[in-house]
Short mmCIF file of C-alpha atoms in Angstrom, two decimals:
data_model
loop_
_atom_site.label_atom_id
_atom_site.label_comp_id
_atom_site.label_asym_id
_atom_site.label_seq_id
_atom_site.Cartn_x
_atom_site.Cartn_y
_atom_site.Cartn_z
CA MET A 1 -18.31 155.05 -69.15
CA ALA A 2 -17.27 151.64 -69.40
CA LEU A 3 -18.47 148.84 -67.98
CA ASN A 4 -17.01 147.72 -64.65
CA ILE A 5 -18.16 143.70 -64.57
CA TRP A 6 -15.91 143.71 -60.71
CA ARG A 7 -19.08 145.56 -59.39
CA PHE A 8 -20.79 143.00 -59.61
CA ALA A 9 -18.61 140.62 -57.61
CA SER A 10 -20.08 142.80 -54.30
CA PRO A 11 -22.88 141.30 -52.72
CA GLN A 12 -24.01 144.50 -52.03
CA VAL A 13 -24.37 145.35 -55.67
CA ILE A 14 -26.03 142.16 -56.37
CA TYR A 15 -28.53 142.02 -53.62
CA PRO A 16 -30.96 144.90 -55.12
CA ILE A 17 -30.38 143.62 -58.37
CA ALA A 18 -30.93 140.13 -57.99
CA GLY A 19 -34.09 141.42 -56.41
CA ARG A 20 -34.74 142.88 -59.43
CA MET A 21 -34.31 140.06 -61.62
CA ILE A 22 -35.98 137.47 -59.90
CA PRO A 23 -39.44 138.38 -60.12
CA GLY A 24 -39.05 138.45 -64.23
CA PHE A 25 -37.71 134.97 -63.86
CA MET A 26 -40.43 133.46 -61.98
CA LEU A 27 -43.15 135.04 -64.04
CA ALA A 28 -41.19 133.32 -67.01
CA ALA A 29 -40.71 130.10 -65.50
CA ALA A 30 -44.66 130.12 -64.50
CA VAL A 31 -45.65 130.99 -68.45
CA LEU A 32 -43.47 128.77 -69.76
CA ALA A 33 -44.13 125.99 -67.67
CA LEU A 34 -48.24 126.44 -68.43
CA ALA A 35 -47.06 126.77 -72.30
CA GLY A 36 -44.92 123.32 -71.96
CA LEU A 37 -47.80 121.81 -69.48
CA TYR A 38 -50.41 122.30 -71.93
CA ILE A 39 -48.24 120.93 -75.15
CA GLY A 40 -47.69 118.12 -73.22
CA PHE A 41 -50.98 117.13 -72.01
CA PHE A 42 -53.38 118.37 -74.66
CA VAL A 43 -51.25 118.63 -77.38
CA ALA A 44 -48.50 116.46 -78.23
CA PRO A 45 -50.03 112.89 -79.63
CA THR A 46 -50.44 109.57 -77.83
CA ASP A 47 -47.23 107.60 -78.21
CA PHE A 48 -47.87 104.84 -80.12
CA GLN A 49 -46.09 102.52 -77.88
CA GLN A 50 -46.30 104.05 -74.57
CA GLY A 51 -49.51 105.53 -74.86
CA GLU A 52 -49.93 108.60 -72.29
CA SER A 53 -47.48 107.41 -69.75
CA TYR A 54 -44.40 108.69 -71.82
CA ARG A 55 -46.35 112.06 -70.71
CA ILE A 56 -43.84 112.30 -67.84
CA ILE A 57 -41.35 112.75 -70.13
CA PHE A 58 -42.02 116.97 -70.01
CA ILE A 59 -40.98 116.86 -66.11
CA HIS A 60 -38.50 114.20 -66.29
CA VAL A 61 -36.37 115.32 -69.24
CA PRO A 62 -35.91 119.29 -67.74
CA ALA A 63 -34.94 118.02 -64.75
CA ALA A 64 -32.37 115.50 -65.62
CA TRP A 65 -30.58 118.40 -67.94
CA MET A 66 -30.74 120.79 -65.20
CA SER A 67 -29.11 118.33 -63.01
CA MET A 68 -26.36 117.85 -64.33
CA LEU A 69 -26.37 121.53 -65.69
CA ILE A 70 -26.65 122.97 -62.46
CA TYR A 71 -23.26 120.80 -61.34
CA VAL A 72 -20.99 122.39 -63.77
CA VAL A 73 -22.28 125.79 -62.83
CA MET A 74 -21.64 125.31 -59.12
CA ALA A 75 -18.10 123.91 -60.06
CA PHE A 76 -17.45 126.79 -62.36
CA TRP A 77 -18.81 129.56 -59.31
CA CYS A 78 -16.24 127.79 -56.88
CA ALA A 79 -13.41 127.30 -59.57
CA ILE A 80 -13.99 131.30 -60.10
CA GLY A 81 -14.11 131.86 -56.30
CA MET A 82 -10.99 129.72 -56.08
CA ILE A 83 -8.91 131.54 -58.05
CA MET A 84 -10.53 135.41 -57.72
CA ARG A 85 -10.84 135.03 -53.77
CA THR A 86 -14.56 136.72 -54.60
CA ARG A 87 -16.79 135.60 -51.58
CA LEU A 88 -19.88 135.88 -53.76
CA SER A 89 -18.73 132.80 -56.35
CA PHE A 90 -18.97 130.68 -53.23
CA MET A 91 -22.11 132.10 -52.16
CA MET A 92 -23.93 131.46 -55.67
CA ALA A 93 -22.31 127.75 -55.73
CA LEU A 94 -23.90 127.55 -52.41
CA ALA A 95 -26.93 128.98 -53.68
CA LEU A 96 -27.07 126.85 -56.90
CA ALA A 97 -26.89 122.94 -54.85
CA PRO A 98 -30.16 122.47 -53.20
CA THR A 99 -31.73 123.68 -56.52
CA GLY A 100 -29.39 121.37 -58.57
CA ALA A 101 -30.14 118.27 -55.85
CA LEU A 102 -33.85 118.86 -56.11
CA MET A 103 -33.37 118.36 -59.67
CA THR A 104 -31.59 115.04 -59.20
CA PHE A 105 -34.04 114.07 -56.88
CA ILE A 106 -37.33 114.76 -59.17
CA ALA A 107 -35.21 113.20 -61.93
CA LEU A 108 -34.74 110.00 -60.04
CA TRP A 109 -38.43 109.94 -59.14
CA THR A 110 -40.27 110.90 -62.10
CA GLY A 111 -37.54 107.83 -63.94
CA ALA A 112 -38.94 105.44 -61.49
CA LEU A 113 -42.76 106.32 -62.13
CA TRP A 114 -41.41 106.61 -65.76
CA GLY A 115 -39.97 103.24 -65.59
CA LYS A 116 -42.66 101.23 -64.13
CA PRO A 117 -45.20 101.51 -66.69
CA ALA A 118 -42.58 101.49 -69.72
CA TRP A 119 -40.23 98.85 -68.32
CA GLY A 120 -42.04 97.14 -65.40
CA THR A 121 -40.35 98.54 -62.67
CA TRP A 122 -38.98 101.09 -60.71
CA TRP A 123 -35.58 100.75 -61.31
CA VAL A 124 -33.04 98.80 -63.59
CA TRP A 125 -29.20 99.47 -63.14
CA ASP A 126 -28.92 101.08 -66.33
CA ALA A 127 -26.07 103.24 -66.62
CA ARG A 128 -28.01 106.66 -66.83
CA LEU A 129 -29.62 106.34 -63.72
CA THR A 130 -26.98 104.86 -62.00
CA SER A 131 -25.17 107.75 -62.68
CA GLU A 132 -28.08 110.07 -61.63
CA LEU A 133 -27.81 108.38 -58.52
CA ILE A 134 -24.23 109.04 -57.57
CA LEU A 135 -24.75 112.82 -59.08
CA LEU A 136 -27.31 113.00 -56.14
CA PHE A 137 -24.34 111.57 -53.89
CA LEU A 138 -22.16 114.51 -54.99
CA TYR A 139 -24.58 117.15 -54.46
CA ILE A 140 -25.31 115.64 -50.62
CA GLY A 141 -21.65 115.51 -50.03
CA PHE A 142 -21.17 119.22 -50.86
CA LEU A 143 -24.28 120.13 -48.92
CA SER A 144 -23.06 118.29 -45.44
CA LEU A 145 -19.49 119.30 -45.89
CA HIS A 146 -20.54 122.64 -46.33
CA ALA A 147 -22.77 122.25 -43.18
CA ALA A 148 -20.32 120.38 -41.49
CA ILE A 149 -18.06 123.83 -41.53
CA ASP A 150 -18.50 126.51 -38.68
CA ASP A 151 -16.36 129.06 -40.36
CA VAL A 152 -18.24 129.80 -43.23
CA ARG A 153 -14.83 130.86 -45.46
CA ARG A 154 -12.91 127.30 -44.64
CA ALA A 155 -16.26 125.81 -45.38
CA ASP A 156 -16.83 127.70 -48.66
CA ARG A 157 -13.25 126.77 -49.80
CA ALA A 158 -13.60 123.15 -49.01
CA ALA A 159 -16.86 122.54 -50.22
CA GLY A 160 -15.69 124.44 -53.53
CA LEU A 161 -12.37 122.02 -53.67
CA LEU A 162 -14.74 119.25 -53.70
CA ALA A 163 -17.36 119.80 -55.93
CA LEU A 164 -14.12 120.51 -58.44
CA VAL A 165 -12.80 117.34 -57.33
CA GLY A 166 -16.08 116.44 -58.31
CA VAL A 167 -16.52 117.47 -61.43
CA ILE A 168 -13.07 115.89 -62.56
CA ASN A 169 -14.59 112.84 -61.50
CA VAL A 170 -18.32 112.96 -63.12
CA PRO A 171 -17.12 112.27 -67.02
CA ILE A 172 -14.65 109.47 -65.06
CA ILE A 173 -17.67 108.05 -63.64
CA TYR A 174 -20.31 108.25 -66.15
CA PHE A 175 -17.79 106.14 -68.25
CA SER A 176 -17.20 103.78 -66.04
CA VAL A 177 -20.70 103.30 -64.86
CA GLN A 178 -21.84 102.71 -68.82
CA TRP A 179 -18.98 100.44 -69.07
CA TRP A 180 -19.92 98.31 -66.42
CA ASN A 181 -23.78 98.05 -67.53
CA THR A 182 -23.04 97.27 -70.77
CA LEU A 183 -20.79 94.73 -68.99
CA HIS A 184 -24.18 93.42 -67.09
CA GLN A 185 -26.28 93.44 -69.84
CA GLY A 186 -29.62 91.25 -70.31
CA ALA A 187 -30.82 92.86 -66.44
CA SER A 188 -31.65 96.22 -68.42
CA VAL A 189 -33.40 97.82 -70.72
CA SER A 190 -32.17 100.12 -73.15
CA LEU A 191 -32.65 103.55 -73.14
CA THR A 192 -30.49 104.83 -75.33
CA ARG A 193 -32.45 103.97 -78.28
CA ALA A 194 -34.75 106.72 -78.19
CA PRO A 195 -38.15 106.49 -80.94
CA SER A 196 -37.91 109.44 -83.23
CA MET A 197 -39.91 112.09 -81.68
CA ALA A 198 -43.09 113.67 -82.95
CA SER A 199 -42.27 117.70 -83.68
CA THR A 200 -44.80 118.84 -81.01
CA MET A 201 -43.75 117.07 -78.08
CA LEU A 202 -39.85 118.23 -79.26
CA ALA A 203 -41.59 121.60 -78.45
CA GLY A 204 -43.18 120.56 -75.31
CA MET A 205 -40.24 119.50 -73.62
CA LEU A 206 -38.02 122.60 -74.96
CA ILE A 207 -40.43 124.96 -73.62
CA MET A 208 -40.25 122.48 -70.00
CA VAL A 209 -36.21 122.98 -70.41
CA LEU A 210 -36.72 126.65 -70.70
CA SER A 211 -38.76 126.39 -68.01
CA ALA A 212 -36.46 124.91 -65.47
CA TRP A 213 -33.58 126.97 -66.20
CA MET A 214 -35.90 130.52 -65.25
CA TYR A 215 -37.12 128.41 -62.29
CA SER A 216 -33.57 127.16 -61.44
CA ILE A 217 -32.24 131.25 -61.98
CA ALA A 218 -34.97 132.74 -59.76
CA ALA A 219 -35.08 130.17 -56.97
CA SER A 220 -31.21 130.46 -56.89
CA LEU A 221 -31.27 134.35 -57.13
CA MET A 222 -33.69 133.92 -54.24
CA ARG A 223 -31.32 131.71 -51.94
CA LEU A 224 -28.34 133.78 -53.02
CA ARG A 225 -30.28 136.68 -51.16
CA ILE A 226 -30.84 134.97 -48.02
CA ILE A 227 -26.94 134.10 -48.11
CA ILE A 228 -26.06 137.43 -48.96
CA LEU A 229 -28.23 138.98 -45.72
CA GLU A 230 -27.20 135.78 -43.72
CA ARG A 231 -23.49 136.54 -44.43
CA GLU A 232 -23.62 140.50 -44.53
CA ALA A 233 -26.11 141.03 -41.32
CA ASP A 234 -23.36 143.29 -39.59
CA ALA A 235 -21.96 145.21 -43.23
CA ASP A 236 -23.08 148.80 -42.66
CA TRP A 237 -25.15 148.71 -46.06
CA VAL A 238 -27.57 145.98 -44.80
CA GLN A 239 -27.89 148.16 -41.24
CA GLU A 240 -28.85 151.31 -43.00
CA GLN A 241 -30.66 149.83 -46.22
CA ILE A 242 -32.24 146.63 -45.10
CA VAL A 243 -32.98 146.27 -41.86
CA PRO A 244 -35.14 149.73 -42.08
CA ILE A 245 -37.27 148.36 -45.03
CA ALA A 246 -37.90 145.34 -43.12
CA GLN A 247 -39.04 147.34 -39.88
CA GLY A 248 -41.36 148.31 -42.17
CA ALA A 249 -40.05 151.66 -43.34
CA LYS A 250 -40.82 152.73 -46.99
CA PRO A 251 -37.82 152.23 -49.16
CA MET B 1 9.90 114.66 -38.73
CA GLU B 2 13.02 116.04 -37.89
CA ALA B 3 14.59 115.54 -40.96
CA VAL B 4 11.77 117.75 -42.56
CA LEU B 5 12.20 121.00 -40.04
CA ASP B 6 16.18 120.50 -39.87
CA ALA B 7 17.46 123.96 -41.52
CA THR B 8 21.34 122.48 -41.43
CA PRO B 9 21.89 122.48 -45.98
CA ASP B 10 22.48 118.54 -46.12
CA ARG B 11 21.71 116.33 -48.20
CA ARG B 12 19.01 114.89 -45.98
CA THR B 13 16.90 118.09 -47.19
CA GLY B 14 16.68 117.04 -50.80
CA LEU B 15 12.90 116.21 -52.71
CA LEU B 16 13.55 112.49 -52.39
CA ALA B 17 15.03 113.01 -49.30
CA VAL B 18 12.35 114.60 -47.63
CA PHE B 19 9.96 112.47 -49.52
CA SER B 20 11.05 109.43 -47.50
CA SER B 21 11.25 111.04 -44.63
CA VAL B 22 7.56 111.77 -44.08
CA VAL B 23 6.93 107.60 -45.35
CA GLN B 24 9.16 106.44 -43.13
CA ARG B 25 7.60 108.64 -40.14
CA ASP B 26 4.41 107.75 -40.89
CA LEU B 27 5.44 104.07 -40.62
CA LEU B 28 7.52 104.54 -37.27
CA LEU B 29 4.05 105.63 -36.33
CA ALA B 30 1.93 102.93 -37.35
CA MET B 31 4.16 100.71 -36.51
CA ARG B 32 3.84 101.89 -32.97
CA ARG B 33 0.51 101.40 -32.66
CA ARG B 34 0.49 98.54 -34.16
CA ALA B 35 -3.42 97.60 -32.71
CA ASP B 36 -4.82 100.75 -34.91
CA VAL B 37 -3.27 98.55 -38.21
CA LEU B 38 -4.99 95.38 -37.25
CA THR B 39 -8.28 97.10 -36.89
CA SER B 40 -8.72 98.11 -40.74
CA PHE B 41 -7.30 94.84 -41.32
CA PHE B 42 -9.56 92.54 -39.57
CA PHE B 43 -12.44 94.74 -40.56
CA PHE B 44 -11.50 93.83 -43.83
CA ILE B 45 -11.72 90.43 -43.41
CA ILE B 46 -14.86 89.61 -40.57
CA VAL B 47 -16.69 91.96 -43.89
CA VAL B 48 -15.56 89.52 -46.51
CA SER B 49 -16.54 86.72 -44.29
CA LEU B 50 -20.37 87.90 -43.11
CA PHE B 51 -20.70 87.70 -46.37
CA PRO B 52 -21.50 83.60 -47.08
CA LEU B 53 -23.14 83.95 -43.62
CA GLY B 54 -25.87 86.34 -44.95
CA VAL B 55 -25.96 84.89 -48.21
CA GLY B 56 -25.68 80.97 -47.79
CA PRO B 57 -22.83 78.50 -48.65
CA GLU B 58 -23.24 77.50 -51.78
CA PRO B 59 -20.66 77.65 -54.03
CA ASN B 60 -21.97 78.86 -57.16
CA THR B 61 -23.80 81.79 -55.50
CA LEU B 62 -20.23 82.46 -53.57
CA ARG B 63 -18.31 82.37 -56.88
CA GLU B 64 -20.56 85.12 -58.35
CA ILE B 65 -20.15 87.61 -55.60
CA ALA B 66 -16.87 87.06 -54.23
CA PRO B 67 -14.83 89.90 -56.71
CA GLY B 68 -17.26 92.29 -55.28
CA VAL B 69 -18.07 91.52 -51.47
CA VAL B 70 -13.61 91.67 -51.88
CA TRP B 71 -13.56 94.82 -53.21
CA VAL B 72 -16.33 96.45 -51.55
CA ALA B 73 -14.83 95.12 -48.14
CA ALA B 74 -11.31 96.72 -49.46
CA LEU B 75 -13.01 100.03 -50.30
CA LEU B 76 -14.25 100.38 -46.68
CA ALA B 77 -11.43 98.94 -44.72
CA SER B 78 -9.27 101.57 -46.65
CA MET B 79 -11.87 104.14 -45.86
CA LEU B 80 -11.75 103.16 -41.98
CA ALA B 81 -8.26 103.92 -41.93
CA LEU B 82 -8.46 107.26 -43.30
CA HIS B 83 -8.95 109.31 -39.68
CA ARG B 84 -5.09 107.59 -39.07
CA LEU B 85 -3.92 109.92 -42.19
CA LEU B 86 -3.95 113.53 -41.39
CA ALA B 87 -5.91 113.67 -37.77
CA ALA B 88 -3.28 112.84 -35.64
CA ASP B 89 -0.93 115.23 -37.32
CA TYR B 90 -3.61 118.41 -37.57
CA ALA B 91 -4.50 117.53 -33.66
CA ASP B 92 -0.80 118.14 -32.19
CA GLY B 93 0.14 120.95 -34.66
CA THR B 94 2.49 118.76 -37.28
CA LEU B 95 0.50 119.19 -40.42
CA GLU B 96 1.12 123.24 -39.93
CA GLN B 97 5.01 122.14 -40.01
CA LEU B 98 4.43 120.56 -42.77
CA VAL B 99 2.80 123.20 -44.61
CA LEU B 100 5.24 125.65 -43.64
CA SER B 101 7.71 123.49 -45.29
CA PRO B 102 9.84 124.51 -48.19
CA LYS B 103 9.04 121.59 -49.61
CA PRO B 104 5.70 121.59 -51.89
CA LEU B 105 3.29 120.33 -50.03
CA SER B 106 2.08 117.87 -52.79
CA LEU B 107 5.12 115.96 -52.64
CA LEU B 108 4.63 115.52 -48.49
CA MET B 109 1.26 114.46 -49.35
CA LEU B 110 2.08 112.10 -51.36
CA GLY B 111 4.84 110.89 -49.37
CA LYS B 112 1.71 110.71 -46.47
CA MET B 113 -0.57 108.74 -49.22
CA LEU B 114 2.28 106.35 -49.73
CA ALA B 115 2.59 105.47 -45.85
CA HIS B 116 -1.56 104.86 -45.96
CA TRP B 117 -1.19 102.38 -48.98
CA LEU B 118 1.79 100.39 -47.35
CA VAL B 119 0.15 100.14 -44.30
CA THR B 120 -3.20 99.78 -44.96
CA GLY B 121 -3.31 98.27 -49.00
CA ILE B 122 -0.82 95.89 -48.78
CA PRO B 123 -1.97 93.73 -45.97
CA LEU B 124 -4.99 94.01 -47.60
CA ILE B 125 -3.53 92.57 -51.29
CA LEU B 126 -1.59 89.87 -49.77
CA ILE B 127 -4.80 88.17 -47.23
CA ALA B 128 -7.17 88.93 -50.46
CA PRO B 129 -6.40 85.53 -52.18
CA LEU B 130 -6.84 83.59 -49.16
CA LEU B 131 -10.18 85.22 -48.80
CA GLY B 132 -10.80 84.54 -52.47
CA LEU B 133 -10.27 80.66 -51.75
CA GLN B 134 -12.89 80.76 -48.91
CA PHE B 135 -15.31 82.13 -52.31
CA ASP B 136 -14.09 78.77 -54.20
CA LEU B 137 -12.44 81.45 -57.08
CA PRO B 138 -10.41 79.62 -59.15
CA GLY B 139 -6.55 80.03 -59.70
CA PRO B 140 -5.95 82.66 -62.35
CA ALA B 141 -9.00 84.73 -60.77
CA LEU B 142 -7.31 85.07 -57.78
CA ALA B 143 -3.72 86.35 -59.51
CA VAL B 144 -5.79 88.80 -61.38
CA MET B 145 -7.77 89.87 -57.76
CA ALA B 146 -4.65 90.65 -55.97
CA LEU B 147 -3.16 92.64 -59.11
CA GLY B 148 -6.23 94.77 -59.14
CA LEU B 149 -5.83 95.31 -56.05
CA LEU B 150 -2.27 96.00 -56.04
CA LEU B 151 -3.33 99.06 -58.45
CA GLY B 152 -6.78 99.90 -56.98
CA THR B 153 -5.86 99.93 -53.62
CA PRO B 154 -3.24 102.63 -54.21
CA VAL B 155 -5.91 105.20 -55.65
CA LEU B 156 -8.11 104.78 -52.58
CA SER B 157 -5.66 105.80 -50.54
CA MET B 158 -4.97 108.66 -53.09
CA LEU B 159 -8.29 109.54 -53.21
CA GLY B 160 -9.64 109.21 -49.44
CA ALA B 161 -6.45 111.52 -48.62
CA ILE B 162 -8.60 113.99 -50.21
CA GLY B 163 -11.55 113.41 -48.44
CA ALA B 164 -9.60 113.02 -44.95
CA ALA B 165 -7.80 116.73 -45.31
CA LEU B 166 -11.37 118.43 -46.72
CA THR B 167 -12.95 116.91 -42.98
CA LEU B 168 -10.22 117.63 -40.69
CA GLY B 169 -11.33 118.89 -37.16
CA VAL B 170 -14.91 119.32 -38.49
CA ARG B 171 -18.26 118.30 -36.42
CA GLY B 172 -18.67 114.26 -37.58
CA ALA B 173 -15.99 113.72 -39.64
CA SER B 174 -15.76 109.90 -39.96
CA GLY B 175 -19.63 109.86 -41.22
CA LEU B 176 -18.92 112.64 -43.81
CA ILE B 177 -16.17 111.01 -44.70
CA ALA B 178 -17.59 108.38 -45.82
CA LEU B 179 -20.47 110.33 -47.64
CA LEU B 180 -17.38 112.57 -49.83
CA VAL B 181 -14.80 109.69 -50.65
CA LEU B 182 -17.32 106.45 -51.61
CA PRO B 183 -18.55 108.51 -54.60
CA LEU B 184 -15.30 109.00 -55.47
CA TYR B 185 -14.00 105.37 -55.07
CA ILE B 186 -17.15 103.87 -57.45
CA PRO B 187 -15.01 103.81 -60.60
CA VAL B 188 -12.19 101.58 -59.08
CA LEU B 189 -15.07 99.18 -57.85
CA ILE B 190 -16.46 98.69 -60.73
CA PHE B 191 -13.00 97.77 -62.82
CA GLY B 192 -11.70 95.89 -59.84
CA ALA B 193 -14.25 93.52 -59.48
CA GLY B 194 -15.26 93.41 -63.29
CA ALA B 195 -11.54 92.31 -63.54
CA VAL B 196 -11.87 89.43 -61.37
CA SER B 197 -15.45 88.54 -62.75
CA ALA B 198 -14.42 88.89 -65.93
CA ALA B 199 -11.44 86.72 -65.37
CA VAL B 200 -13.98 83.85 -62.89
CA SER B 201 -15.79 83.88 -66.53
CA GLY B 202 -12.94 83.30 -68.68
CA LEU B 203 -13.15 86.50 -70.76
CA SER B 204 -9.85 88.85 -71.34
CA VAL B 205 -9.04 91.27 -68.10
CA GLU B 206 -6.11 93.73 -69.52
CA GLY B 207 -9.11 96.62 -70.15
CA HIS B 208 -9.99 95.94 -66.40
CA LEU B 209 -6.72 96.02 -65.31
CA SER B 210 -5.62 98.86 -67.63
CA MET B 211 -8.47 101.42 -66.61
CA LEU B 212 -7.09 100.73 -63.03
CA ALA B 213 -3.59 101.59 -64.21
CA ALA B 214 -5.08 104.81 -65.34
CA PHE B 215 -7.17 105.42 -62.21
CA LEU B 216 -3.67 104.99 -60.77
CA LEU B 217 -1.71 107.51 -63.19
CA PHE B 218 -4.27 110.04 -63.21
CA SER B 219 -4.52 110.78 -59.41
CA ALA B 220 -1.14 110.20 -58.61
CA VAL B 221 -0.82 113.49 -60.58
CA ILE B 222 -3.65 114.85 -59.47
CA ALA B 223 -4.57 113.99 -55.39
CA PRO B 224 -1.63 114.97 -54.21
CA TRP B 225 -2.48 118.57 -55.41
CA ALA B 226 -5.89 118.49 -54.41
CA ALA B 227 -5.06 117.01 -50.83
CA ALA B 228 -2.17 120.00 -50.35
CA ALA B 229 -5.27 122.19 -51.15
CA ALA B 230 -7.27 120.93 -48.77
CA VAL B 231 -4.93 120.55 -46.09
CA ARG B 232 -4.03 124.55 -46.31
CA ILE B 233 -7.45 125.28 -46.49
CA ALA B 234 -7.52 123.44 -42.70
CA VAL B 235 -5.21 124.73 -41.55
CA GLU B 236 -4.96 128.78 -42.19
#
């Protein structure tokens, strides 16, 4: 029996599968986060330049990586949705966006907290900080455009197009900001000369990155299930299979 | 409009003819509502004039902030006029007719972008050197500013058209359009203002202007297509 992948484009099929996957991803996220934080806070050595304050890296770097990755994944699902006209792709993109925005916000916030002890200032107009801020604007634009359009199909496709235009622009913006920053040297502190890292630090950071992956997947799937229910509320399968459970019947 | 919709097969239905008829129509409409055109023009002048009042009249400071001030004001003025680009056509059904036209919608969008630029971009380019003088910019920097605006403002019109098309008939469109379009304007701002700053400090401006020209060519390829797709989403 050949596996028909198109089956998974159906919200009805994905809804229970996502439900079964969420606990696994959540558990993995929690275990990895505990392990990563333990290594980060107790095993990894104190940095000889920055002391203990560098340890925020274990939250900052995973959040920053996820913030960029999620935008690309979101744009990918939007592209699939525009090309294949699959409803579920747009639901997935919409489910990813708040997690991406959250990760961007965490990256900016922890960056500011790290910047104060490391550079003596909450904010510098460094290329990375600036492009991260612009990324947050792009996420907010995507979510507000989607929220402003009442017709769901139109909202999906308009926000999807915006995400695609955004993803084409992200590299342009990034390199513009980087060049702009090098022209304005002096005020900023270079982040690019990363000090060589102890292997336990690296291990802790990579484990935290994995944990952030697991959390993002679990959170997006949870949001996806809610979006599916919202949009399919009138569908037969929701009325027959979900509503009785919600009303207290045994599945 | 009739030239676009007219089904008689004469020489008025070639691609170039259709394109120019879209441009002519939008220019004609703009000339009939001159107050709209002047609004964004005077908005530009007023925003630029506010900065010396806020920052202080010290010539050295003014010279330093002038490139950024003029470019940010140009961004805002160009954005302010975006609602004119498609909203009226959407309201009275003209946009639907354009979508139904057998000619490529992206070409028609390019025509509308060009008209928007002719109406909002050109006046900014012409007045900007005068405002630069008020900020004590030297002559070569003024020329670079005008040249930068000449290359950069079409990009603003083209990217803005995408935002205008995405927000057609949407609640709170004017605020939303700023949120969507301004982040995309950032590269133009950086290199446009950078060119003038470089000219002020006597550095080569070639790199900045080349980047602006690259943005212009790139958006001329991508933006009409994206705007057409956005219009289709709005109209269907």
